[in-house]
Every structure is written in structure tokens, then in C-alpha cells.
Amino acid sequence: MDKSFFLPSNLWRMIRLYSRKLWVRVMVMGLLSLLALGVTQLIDPYIPDKISGRLAGSSADRLLDIIASAMLSVTIFSMTVMVSTYRSSASQWTPRVHRLIMQDSVTQKTLAAFIGAYVYALIAIILREISVFGDKHALVIFWLTVLVLAFVVWSLVRWVLHLQTFGSLLHTTRQVEDITKRRFQERLETPCLGAHALTGAVPSKAWPVTADQSGYIQHINAEGLQSVASRLKVHIYLPKPIGRFVFLNEPFAWVDGTVSDTERKEFRSMLRGHVTVEDLRSYEQDPRFGLNVMGEIASKALSPGINDPGTAIDVITRVGRILSSYSSETSRIEGQKNIPEMDRLWVPPLDPADLLNNGFGSLARDGAKIFEVQHQLQVTLAALMKHPDLGLSHAAEEFAELCLRRALEHMDFAPDRQRLLASVSDYLRLRATQTQRSHLEL
């Protein structure tokens, strides 16, 4: 057995992954309701008979009946709202945002609270019927039921307030921005996943490890790979970044070092186990995916059926806000005094040109004819051109020229073209017009 699967980072990742699943939250709440009923059995003997006998068992029965009957209806209503929101968001904004909305913590906690209260009421009614909770000792179950009912009311109020914005465009774009920003900061705080920056070619003597299925690289367990590489005294190169699609039997990793024939099969299996390949991309380690989704929201808003340039402008400012915190992973690694923690791994750094294309590429194309969109895009790119990181600054300049040339070719109204040219720097205006003139001459 590969002991690297039990490393803290891998276990913590599994906990985070399953904590976002609805069925896990529901199961936990159901177990807590059973635990609460068990606690009443421990407390009940310490309640004096004079106090516990003052309350009739029928009082607790009425509350339990209310919870049992109401929770089923409320849960069905909440599930209906949730499903309709999922479908509408996928059709209105982008199908890629559907999975993010499914992980909405408030929605999952609310449904778990309702179902947990329903389970509590059912079990309590059953225990009352078989005389586990007798009328003489109904005080504890009554006040516990009051607490459960208060918790249900609080969850219901929070759910109603959450529904005011749940699934709306503003709430959705904020969700995507927040998770993209978090993943972006995590990546910058641990540049190249704690490994060396792979900026050149893989050593010629390295041998490949191929994928056992086609799909996107969702996650790289750097700590697990480091453990395997240290044990076998090899170096592992991962030239394909997270989010890249790999085909069956295509090399996704290269190994520099000697592994015996008897260990090579197990070694390949361990490497594949630490590099997750699935049919869909994930937000977890892939900030570029979040930028892609934001770009798709803007692109969908610019479609003729919706025609909402304001949403595209909002997305441009959000993407610019995320990219403003960028700093080169290579320079961060070089600025560190110590050798990277994952000293036997090489991972490619984030490419600023890819980040710009992920965030702005689709909306720049689909909004090429709209002056307001192109103007805000040039304003944002002009700010990124002043960024202290030279890589991002140069990439923003190249991308701004490309967007300006496309806009000049697609805008039919001459005054709009003049206004757009007037809004950019003299250097960029000269470069774009000269390039366009040379293409026309050809």
C-alpha cells in the first residue's frame, strides 16, 4: 500500500472534498439528531421527579408532530427551488457555474438542517411509541425539541434571506470571483505547488508516465509525489499544467532517474494516483478555470438573445481585480533563500498570457463591436500594463494591441473607432494602426 495517500495534505483534501457534498452534510445532521436523543437518556436520570413530572408527554408529542409534518414539506419546497435555480443558472449564465452553485454552503446547511430535524422527530416519535421516553420523563425531550424547533426557524429565516440573491447574476459572479481569488492566492502563496519552476525542456534522459484515461488534470498531490520521488530517489517533471486535457496513453509526467523493472509498474500506479484526471475541470487547484467561467458569463451576456454589455463590463473589472494581485511564480521561487519544499518536483508556473486569454479572450471577441466593452477592456489592460511584474505587464500590452486591432476591424461606426483610439496610449495606438495598415497592404 502507498503510505503517501495518508499524508496530512491528502487527507485534508479528501475532508474538504467530501465536506462540500450535500449527502455528507445530511448524514452528519442525521447522526447529530440521533446523538442528541441519546444525550437525553443520559440527562434524564438527573432530573428530579418533581420537576420532570410537571410536563405532560402530550406537549412533546405535539411539537414532534409539527416538526415531522412541516419538515417534509419544507424540504420538498427547498429542493424544488434548488433544482430550478441550478437549471436556470446553467442556461442563463454558463453550464460551468452549475457545479459551483451546487456547493453553496448555505443551501447545503439549510437542507441538512431540515432533513436532520425530520429524522430527529421521526426517531423521537418511534421512541415515544415504544415507551423509551415515558410521560414521567418528558421534560428533557420537550426542551430538546424546543431547541430543535428554534434551530429550524433560524435555518428557515437564513434560507429565505439567502433566496433573495441565490442564483442571481450578481451573486453568481461574486461566487466565481471569490473562489477564483482564493485559488489564485493559494497558488501564489505556494508557487508551483511548492516545487521547482519548470520553464525549460524536460531532460532528454527522462522517461514518460502515460495517462490511463482521457480527461482534464484536476489535481496534483505535490506532497504525495514528493514522498514517492524521495523514496525512489528520482525527479518528476509535470510539463502539463492543471486544467490541461490529456489523452489516453499520452505522457503527463516524466521521470529522471532509475526505477527497477519490478517497481516500475507500482511506481506508475502511484504517480497516476497522485495526479487526478477526470472528465471535467475543477476550481480546486485551477485558478485559470475560474477566469474561464467568468469570461463565459460575459460572453453569454453579449449574445444577441441577452444583449447585456453591463455584465461584460462588470466581469472585466472583476478579472482585472484578480489579476492585479499577480506576481511571477518563478521570481517568488528565486527570491526564496531555501530550496523549494518539493525539491524533486518540477511544475510549470502560471503563464500571464494564458491568464489574460482565459479571463478576457471570449468577451473580447464577442464584444468586439461594442465600444463600451472595448473601452473598459482597454482601461483595465492599461492598468495591468503598469503592473510591477514585467511578465504580466508585457502580456497585457500584447493582448491590448490584439484586442484593439480586432475592435478596429469589427466596429462599423467610424466615430466609435476614433473614440476607442483616443482612449489608448499613443504607443499602443501607433502599434495597432501600423500593424493594421501593413496587413491591408498585403
Short mmCIF file of C-alpha atoms in Angstrom, two decimals:
data_model
loop_
_atom_site.label_atom_id
_atom_site.label_comp_id
_atom_site.label_asym_id
_atom_site.label_seq_id
_atom_site.Cartn_x
_atom_site.Cartn_y
_atom_site.Cartn_z
CA MET A 1 0.00 0.00 0.00
CA ASP A 2 1.19 3.51 -0.86
CA LYS A 3 1.60 5.24 2.50
CA SER A 4 1.79 8.63 0.77
CA PHE A 5 -2.00 8.54 0.41
CA PHE A 6 -2.23 9.00 4.19
CA LEU A 7 -0.18 12.19 4.22
CA PRO A 8 -1.89 15.12 6.01
CA SER A 9 -2.29 17.15 2.83
CA ASN A 10 -4.06 14.31 1.04
CA LEU A 11 -6.32 13.53 4.00
CA TRP A 12 -7.19 17.22 4.41
CA ARG A 13 -8.03 17.44 0.71
CA MET A 14 -10.37 14.45 0.99
CA ILE A 15 -12.07 16.02 4.00
CA ARG A 16 -12.55 19.31 2.13
CA LEU A 17 -13.82 17.46 -0.94
CA TYR A 18 -16.45 15.43 0.90
CA SER A 19 -17.49 18.31 3.16
CA ARG A 20 -18.85 20.08 0.07
CA LYS A 21 -21.19 17.20 -0.79
CA LEU A 22 -24.83 17.52 0.21
CA TRP A 23 -25.28 13.90 1.28
CA VAL A 24 -22.37 14.19 3.73
CA ARG A 25 -23.92 17.21 5.46
CA VAL A 26 -27.30 15.48 5.59
CA MET A 27 -25.77 12.34 7.08
CA VAL A 28 -23.87 14.35 9.68
CA MET A 29 -27.02 16.21 10.75
CA GLY A 30 -28.93 12.93 10.97
CA LEU A 31 -26.24 11.42 13.18
CA LEU A 32 -26.26 14.54 15.37
CA SER A 33 -30.01 14.20 15.83
CA LEU A 34 -29.56 10.61 16.96
CA LEU A 35 -26.74 11.70 19.26
CA ALA A 36 -28.99 14.37 20.78
CA LEU A 37 -31.65 11.78 21.54
CA GLY A 38 -29.01 9.62 23.17
CA VAL A 39 -27.87 12.51 25.33
CA THR A 40 -31.40 12.93 26.67
CA GLN A 41 -31.20 9.41 28.05
CA LEU A 42 -28.05 10.37 29.95
CA ILE A 43 -29.50 13.60 31.31
CA ASP A 44 -32.95 12.33 32.21
CA PRO A 45 -31.95 10.34 35.37
CA TYR A 46 -30.51 13.51 36.94
CA ILE A 47 -33.79 15.45 36.66
CA PRO A 48 -35.80 15.32 39.93
CA ASP A 49 -39.21 13.64 39.59
CA LYS A 50 -40.98 16.72 40.98
CA ILE A 51 -39.68 18.83 38.11
CA SER A 52 -39.93 16.30 35.29
CA GLY A 53 -43.45 15.30 36.25
CA ARG A 54 -44.85 18.82 35.81
CA LEU A 55 -44.90 18.47 32.00
CA ALA A 56 -47.22 16.06 30.21
CA GLY A 57 -45.84 13.86 27.45
CA SER A 58 -48.51 15.13 25.06
CA SER A 59 -46.74 18.53 24.96
CA ALA A 60 -43.62 16.99 23.46
CA ASP A 61 -45.77 14.87 21.11
CA ARG A 62 -47.41 17.95 19.60
CA LEU A 63 -44.06 19.60 18.90
CA LEU A 64 -42.68 16.40 17.39
CA ASP A 65 -45.75 16.09 15.14
CA ILE A 66 -45.32 19.68 13.98
CA ILE A 67 -41.67 19.12 13.07
CA ALA A 68 -42.32 15.78 11.36
CA SER A 69 -45.14 17.15 9.21
CA ALA A 70 -43.61 20.54 8.42
CA MET A 71 -40.07 19.45 7.65
CA LEU A 72 -41.09 17.14 4.84
CA SER A 73 -42.98 19.94 3.06
CA VAL A 74 -40.24 22.49 3.65
CA THR A 75 -37.56 20.10 2.38
CA ILE A 76 -39.50 19.37 -0.80
CA PHE A 77 -40.02 23.11 -1.37
CA SER A 78 -36.31 23.82 -0.82
CA MET A 79 -35.28 21.02 -3.17
CA THR A 80 -37.61 22.41 -5.85
CA VAL A 81 -36.12 25.89 -5.51
CA MET A 82 -32.59 24.49 -5.57
CA VAL A 83 -33.13 22.40 -8.70
CA SER A 84 -34.84 25.24 -10.58
CA THR A 85 -32.01 27.59 -9.63
CA TYR A 86 -29.41 25.11 -10.86
CA ARG A 87 -31.15 24.74 -14.19
CA SER A 88 -31.76 28.44 -14.74
CA SER A 89 -28.17 29.39 -13.87
CA ALA A 90 -26.80 26.78 -16.25
CA SER A 91 -28.98 28.04 -19.11
CA GLN A 92 -28.67 31.78 -18.42
CA TRP A 93 -25.01 32.15 -17.46
CA THR A 94 -22.89 29.09 -18.25
CA PRO A 95 -23.17 25.34 -17.51
CA ARG A 96 -19.73 25.51 -15.87
CA VAL A 97 -21.13 27.57 -12.98
CA HIS A 98 -23.68 24.87 -12.16
CA ARG A 99 -21.22 22.80 -10.08
CA LEU A 100 -20.16 25.84 -8.06
CA ILE A 101 -23.75 26.71 -7.15
CA MET A 102 -24.33 23.08 -6.16
CA GLN A 103 -21.63 23.54 -3.50
CA ASP A 104 -23.32 26.61 -1.99
CA SER A 105 -22.75 26.17 1.75
CA VAL A 106 -25.90 27.98 2.93
CA THR A 107 -28.13 25.83 0.73
CA GLN A 108 -26.49 22.61 1.84
CA LYS A 109 -26.58 23.54 5.53
CA THR A 110 -30.24 24.51 5.29
CA LEU A 111 -31.29 21.27 3.62
CA ALA A 112 -29.19 19.29 6.08
CA ALA A 113 -30.89 21.10 8.99
CA PHE A 114 -34.36 20.38 7.64
CA ILE A 115 -33.68 16.70 6.98
CA GLY A 116 -31.82 16.32 10.29
CA ALA A 117 -34.81 17.79 12.16
CA TYR A 118 -37.13 15.46 10.26
CA VAL A 119 -35.02 12.43 11.24
CA TYR A 120 -34.94 13.64 14.85
CA ALA A 121 -38.72 13.96 15.00
CA LEU A 122 -39.34 10.54 13.44
CA ILE A 123 -36.91 8.75 15.74
CA ALA A 124 -38.28 10.58 18.79
CA ILE A 125 -41.86 9.62 17.86
CA ILE A 126 -40.83 5.99 17.46
CA LEU A 127 -39.04 6.01 20.82
CA ARG A 128 -42.12 7.57 22.43
CA GLU A 129 -44.35 4.85 20.97
CA ILE A 130 -42.18 2.05 22.33
CA SER A 131 -42.04 3.79 25.74
CA VAL A 132 -38.33 4.55 25.71
CA PHE A 133 -39.31 8.14 26.59
CA GLY A 134 -42.18 7.82 29.07
CA ASP A 135 -44.60 10.52 30.17
CA LYS A 136 -42.90 10.76 33.55
CA HIS A 137 -39.67 11.92 31.98
CA ALA A 138 -40.87 14.03 29.04
CA LEU A 139 -39.28 17.27 30.25
CA VAL A 140 -35.88 16.68 28.62
CA ILE A 141 -37.30 15.58 25.27
CA PHE A 142 -39.68 18.56 25.31
CA TRP A 143 -36.96 21.18 25.79
CA LEU A 144 -34.64 19.43 23.33
CA THR A 145 -37.46 19.56 20.79
CA VAL A 146 -37.88 23.28 21.52
CA LEU A 147 -34.19 23.79 20.76
CA VAL A 148 -34.50 21.80 17.52
CA LEU A 149 -37.53 23.86 16.54
CA ALA A 150 -35.63 27.11 17.24
CA PHE A 151 -32.76 25.84 15.10
CA VAL A 152 -35.19 25.03 12.28
CA VAL A 153 -36.75 28.52 12.45
CA TRP A 154 -33.31 30.14 12.36
CA SER A 155 -32.31 27.98 9.36
CA LEU A 156 -35.55 28.86 7.60
CA VAL A 157 -35.05 32.60 8.11
CA ARG A 158 -31.47 32.35 6.85
CA TRP A 159 -32.67 30.35 3.85
CA VAL A 160 -35.34 32.93 2.95
CA LEU A 161 -32.80 35.75 3.16
CA HIS A 162 -30.38 33.74 1.03
CA LEU A 163 -33.04 33.18 -1.63
CA GLN A 164 -33.18 36.93 -2.26
CA THR A 165 -29.91 36.72 -4.22
CA PHE A 166 -29.39 32.96 -4.70
CA GLY A 167 -28.82 32.17 -8.37
CA SER A 168 -28.88 35.82 -9.46
CA LEU A 169 -26.24 37.15 -11.82
CA LEU A 170 -24.62 39.35 -9.17
CA HIS A 171 -24.48 36.51 -6.63
CA THR A 172 -23.15 34.06 -9.22
CA THR A 173 -20.36 36.32 -10.46
CA ARG A 174 -19.37 37.08 -6.87
CA GLN A 175 -19.20 33.36 -6.11
CA VAL A 176 -16.98 32.71 -9.11
CA GLU A 177 -14.79 35.71 -8.31
CA ASP A 178 -14.40 34.72 -4.66
CA ILE A 179 -13.38 31.13 -5.33
CA THR A 180 -11.08 32.17 -8.19
CA LYS A 181 -9.43 34.77 -5.99
CA ARG A 182 -8.91 32.23 -3.20
CA ARG A 183 -7.39 29.65 -5.53
CA PHE A 184 -5.26 32.32 -7.18
CA GLN A 185 -3.88 33.47 -3.82
CA GLU A 186 -3.25 29.88 -2.71
CA ARG A 187 -1.24 29.29 -5.87
CA LEU A 188 0.79 32.47 -5.41
CA GLU A 189 1.45 31.70 -1.74
CA THR A 190 2.77 28.27 -2.76
CA PRO A 191 4.33 28.96 -6.17
CA CYS A 192 4.41 25.96 -8.50
CA LEU A 193 2.75 23.90 -5.73
CA GLY A 194 5.95 24.18 -3.69
CA ALA A 195 8.07 22.63 -6.47
CA HIS A 196 10.72 23.95 -8.84
CA ALA A 197 9.51 26.11 -11.74
CA LEU A 198 9.58 24.14 -14.98
CA THR A 199 10.44 26.83 -17.52
CA GLY A 200 12.61 24.84 -19.92
CA ALA A 201 12.50 21.48 -21.61
CA VAL A 202 12.28 18.17 -19.81
CA PRO A 203 15.70 16.39 -19.60
CA SER A 204 16.25 14.17 -22.61
CA LYS A 205 17.10 11.14 -20.46
CA ALA A 206 13.76 11.25 -18.63
CA TRP A 207 11.24 8.52 -19.37
CA PRO A 208 7.44 9.06 -19.63
CA VAL A 209 4.49 8.03 -17.50
CA THR A 210 1.31 7.89 -19.57
CA ALA A 211 -2.30 8.57 -18.56
CA ASP A 212 -4.59 5.60 -18.05
CA GLN A 213 -7.63 7.62 -19.17
CA SER A 214 -8.51 10.73 -21.14
CA GLY A 215 -9.55 13.82 -19.21
CA TYR A 216 -8.53 17.08 -17.56
CA ILE A 217 -5.80 17.24 -14.94
CA GLN A 218 -7.87 18.26 -11.91
CA HIS A 219 -5.45 17.99 -9.03
CA ILE A 220 -1.77 17.32 -8.36
CA ASN A 221 -0.89 15.97 -4.93
CA ALA A 222 2.59 17.50 -4.73
CA GLU A 223 3.33 16.17 -1.25
CA GLY A 224 2.46 12.62 -2.30
CA LEU A 225 4.60 12.84 -5.44
CA GLN A 226 7.47 14.25 -3.40
CA SER A 227 7.20 11.31 -0.99
CA VAL A 228 7.28 8.79 -3.83
CA ALA A 229 10.17 10.55 -5.60
CA SER A 230 12.21 10.78 -2.39
CA ARG A 231 11.70 7.11 -1.60
CA LEU A 232 12.89 6.02 -5.05
CA LYS A 233 15.45 8.85 -5.42
CA VAL A 234 14.09 10.15 -8.74
CA HIS A 235 12.98 13.54 -10.07
CA ILE A 236 9.49 14.04 -11.53
CA TYR A 237 8.62 16.59 -14.22
CA LEU A 238 4.99 17.58 -14.84
CA PRO A 239 5.02 19.70 -18.03
CA LYS A 240 1.22 19.80 -18.39
CA PRO A 241 -0.40 22.38 -16.08
CA ILE A 242 -3.53 21.76 -14.05
CA GLY A 243 -6.56 22.15 -16.30
CA ARG A 244 -4.84 20.77 -19.40
CA PHE A 245 -6.55 17.89 -21.24
CA VAL A 246 -4.57 14.68 -21.64
CA PHE A 247 -5.49 11.74 -23.82
CA LEU A 248 -5.28 8.05 -23.07
CA ASN A 249 -1.65 6.84 -23.19
CA GLU A 250 -0.38 10.41 -23.56
CA PRO A 251 2.61 11.26 -21.30
CA PHE A 252 1.59 13.52 -18.44
CA ALA A 253 4.75 13.11 -16.34
CA TRP A 254 8.42 12.44 -16.99
CA VAL A 255 10.79 10.75 -14.57
CA ASP A 256 14.51 11.39 -14.35
CA GLY A 257 16.09 8.50 -12.51
CA THR A 258 16.31 4.74 -12.41
CA VAL A 259 13.44 2.57 -11.23
CA SER A 260 13.79 -1.19 -11.29
CA ASP A 261 11.53 -3.24 -13.55
CA THR A 262 9.83 -4.84 -10.55
CA GLU A 263 8.97 -1.43 -9.05
CA ARG A 264 8.14 0.40 -12.27
CA LYS A 265 4.54 -0.85 -12.55
CA GLU A 266 3.78 0.08 -8.95
CA PHE A 267 5.57 3.41 -9.43
CA ARG A 268 3.41 4.29 -12.46
CA SER A 269 0.30 3.38 -10.49
CA MET A 270 1.32 5.62 -7.59
CA LEU A 271 2.02 8.56 -9.91
CA ARG A 272 -1.38 8.18 -11.55
CA GLY A 273 -2.96 8.05 -8.10
CA HIS A 274 -1.42 11.39 -7.14
CA VAL A 275 -2.44 13.15 -10.38
CA THR A 276 -6.23 13.24 -10.64
CA VAL A 277 -7.56 13.07 -14.21
CA GLU A 278 -11.33 13.49 -14.65
CA ASP A 279 -13.79 14.38 -17.40
CA LEU A 280 -14.42 17.90 -16.02
CA ARG A 281 -12.23 20.74 -14.82
CA SER A 282 -12.34 21.79 -11.17
CA TYR A 283 -11.89 25.06 -9.29
CA GLU A 284 -9.75 23.45 -6.58
CA GLN A 285 -6.21 23.97 -7.92
CA ASP A 286 -7.07 25.65 -11.21
CA PRO A 287 -7.49 29.45 -11.00
CA ARG A 288 -7.48 29.59 -14.80
CA PHE A 289 -10.76 27.66 -14.81
CA GLY A 290 -12.41 30.33 -12.66
CA LEU A 291 -11.21 33.01 -15.08
CA ASN A 292 -12.60 30.94 -17.96
CA VAL A 293 -16.00 30.71 -16.29
CA MET A 294 -16.11 34.46 -15.70
CA GLY A 295 -15.23 35.03 -19.35
CA GLU A 296 -18.03 32.66 -20.39
CA ILE A 297 -20.54 34.57 -18.26
CA ALA A 298 -19.55 37.79 -20.02
CA SER A 299 -19.63 36.12 -23.42
CA LYS A 300 -23.12 34.73 -22.77
CA ALA A 301 -24.29 38.19 -21.70
CA LEU A 302 -23.08 39.61 -25.01
CA SER A 303 -25.09 37.13 -27.06
CA PRO A 304 -27.88 38.66 -29.21
CA GLY A 305 -30.56 36.94 -27.14
CA ILE A 306 -29.42 38.62 -23.90
CA ASN A 307 -27.53 41.73 -25.10
CA ASP A 308 -26.21 42.85 -21.71
CA PRO A 309 -22.90 44.73 -22.12
CA GLY A 310 -23.09 45.84 -18.47
CA THR A 311 -22.43 42.29 -17.30
CA ALA A 312 -19.39 42.05 -19.56
CA ILE A 313 -18.05 45.32 -18.15
CA ASP A 314 -18.62 44.02 -14.61
CA VAL A 315 -16.70 40.82 -15.42
CA ILE A 316 -13.83 42.83 -16.91
CA THR A 317 -13.39 44.78 -13.68
CA ARG A 318 -13.60 41.60 -11.58
CA VAL A 319 -10.99 39.78 -13.67
CA GLY A 320 -8.76 42.85 -13.55
CA ARG A 321 -9.10 42.92 -9.77
CA ILE A 322 -7.99 39.29 -9.55
CA LEU A 323 -5.04 39.69 -11.91
CA SER A 324 -3.82 42.82 -10.14
CA SER A 325 -2.54 40.59 -7.32
CA TYR A 326 -0.43 38.51 -9.72
CA SER A 327 3.29 38.02 -9.20
CA SER A 328 5.57 35.70 -11.09
CA GLU A 329 5.90 32.27 -9.52
CA THR A 330 9.40 31.97 -10.94
CA SER A 331 10.56 35.17 -9.27
CA ARG A 332 8.96 34.09 -6.00
CA ILE A 333 10.83 30.80 -6.07
CA GLU A 334 14.10 32.51 -6.99
CA GLY A 335 13.57 35.00 -4.17
CA GLN A 336 13.35 32.22 -1.62
CA LYS A 337 16.59 31.58 0.22
CA ASN A 338 15.93 27.88 0.69
CA ILE A 339 15.40 25.11 -1.82
CA PRO A 340 11.68 24.53 -2.59
CA GLU A 341 9.98 22.11 -0.23
CA MET A 342 9.13 19.76 -3.10
CA ASP A 343 12.71 19.65 -4.32
CA ARG A 344 12.22 16.57 -6.51
CA LEU A 345 9.29 18.01 -8.48
CA TRP A 346 9.15 20.42 -11.42
CA VAL A 347 5.82 22.14 -12.21
CA PRO A 348 5.21 24.83 -14.87
CA PRO A 349 4.35 28.28 -13.47
CA LEU A 350 1.22 30.24 -14.36
CA ASP A 351 1.59 31.98 -17.71
CA PRO A 352 0.33 35.59 -17.59
CA ALA A 353 -0.60 35.44 -21.28
CA ASP A 354 -2.82 32.41 -20.57
CA LEU A 355 -4.42 34.18 -17.61
CA LEU A 356 -5.33 37.17 -19.76
CA ASN A 357 -6.69 35.00 -22.53
CA ASN A 358 -8.70 32.90 -20.06
CA GLY A 359 -10.31 35.94 -18.48
CA PHE A 360 -10.71 38.30 -21.44
CA GLY A 361 -10.39 36.18 -24.61
CA SER A 362 -14.00 35.22 -25.27
CA LEU A 363 -15.55 38.53 -24.23
CA ALA A 364 -13.00 40.49 -26.28
CA ARG A 365 -14.04 38.50 -29.34
CA ASP A 366 -17.81 38.59 -28.76
CA GLY A 367 -17.81 42.25 -27.71
CA ALA A 368 -15.53 43.46 -30.49
CA LYS A 369 -18.27 45.69 -31.98
CA ILE A 370 -19.36 47.28 -28.69
CA PHE A 371 -17.48 50.45 -27.79
CA GLU A 372 -18.33 50.40 -24.07
CA VAL A 373 -16.96 46.87 -23.65
CA GLN A 374 -13.79 47.59 -25.60
CA HIS A 375 -13.23 50.85 -23.78
CA GLN A 376 -13.44 49.21 -20.34
CA LEU A 377 -11.22 46.39 -21.55
CA GLN A 378 -8.55 48.85 -22.70
CA VAL A 379 -8.77 50.76 -19.41
CA THR A 380 -8.26 47.55 -17.43
CA LEU A 381 -5.42 46.36 -19.64
CA ALA A 382 -3.77 49.78 -19.39
CA ALA A 383 -3.77 49.41 -15.60
CA LEU A 384 -2.27 45.92 -15.90
CA MET A 385 0.41 47.28 -18.22
CA LYS A 386 1.63 49.34 -15.25
CA HIS A 387 1.84 46.23 -13.08
CA PRO A 388 5.24 45.79 -11.36
CA ASP A 389 5.58 42.26 -12.72
CA LEU A 390 7.25 42.60 -16.11
CA GLY A 391 5.78 39.35 -17.43
CA LEU A 392 2.20 40.43 -16.80
CA SER A 393 2.91 43.96 -17.99
CA HIS A 394 4.30 42.75 -21.32
CA ALA A 395 1.49 40.21 -21.77
CA ALA A 396 -1.12 42.90 -21.09
CA GLU A 397 0.47 45.15 -23.70
CA GLU A 398 0.44 42.43 -26.35
CA PHE A 399 -3.14 41.48 -25.51
CA ALA A 400 -4.29 45.11 -25.56
CA GLU A 401 -2.87 45.55 -29.05
CA LEU A 402 -4.60 42.39 -30.25
CA CYS A 403 -7.96 43.50 -28.79
CA LEU A 404 -7.59 46.98 -30.27
CA ARG A 405 -6.84 45.63 -33.73
CA ARG A 406 -9.83 43.29 -33.58
CA ALA A 407 -12.13 46.10 -32.43
CA LEU A 408 -10.96 48.44 -35.19
CA GLU A 409 -11.72 45.78 -37.79
CA HIS A 410 -15.20 44.94 -36.43
CA MET A 411 -16.57 48.37 -35.46
CA ASP A 412 -18.63 49.79 -38.31
CA PHE A 413 -19.24 53.24 -36.86
CA ALA A 414 -16.21 55.48 -37.52
CA PRO A 415 -16.73 57.81 -34.51
CA ASP A 416 -16.63 54.77 -32.20
CA ARG A 417 -13.31 53.75 -33.69
CA GLN A 418 -11.95 57.25 -33.17
CA ARG A 419 -13.15 57.36 -29.56
CA LEU A 420 -11.55 53.98 -28.86
CA LEU A 421 -8.23 55.05 -30.39
CA ALA A 422 -8.33 58.24 -28.36
CA SER A 423 -8.73 56.25 -25.13
CA VAL A 424 -5.48 54.27 -25.51
CA SER A 425 -1.87 55.39 -25.23
CA ASP A 426 -0.04 56.91 -28.18
CA TYR A 427 2.37 53.97 -28.30
CA LEU A 428 -0.43 51.39 -28.45
CA ARG A 429 -2.38 53.44 -30.98
CA LEU A 430 0.68 53.67 -33.23
CA ARG A 431 1.43 49.95 -32.99
CA ALA A 432 -2.16 48.90 -33.72
CA THR A 433 -2.64 51.24 -36.68
CA GLN A 434 0.74 50.39 -38.22
CA THR A 435 0.06 46.66 -37.94
CA GLN A 436 -3.40 47.10 -39.40
CA ARG A 437 -2.06 49.23 -42.26
CA SER A 438 0.62 46.66 -43.11
CA HIS A 439 -1.96 43.88 -43.20
CA LEU A 440 -4.15 45.91 -45.55
CA GLU A 441 -1.21 46.48 -47.86
CA LEU A 442 -0.55 42.75 -48.00
#
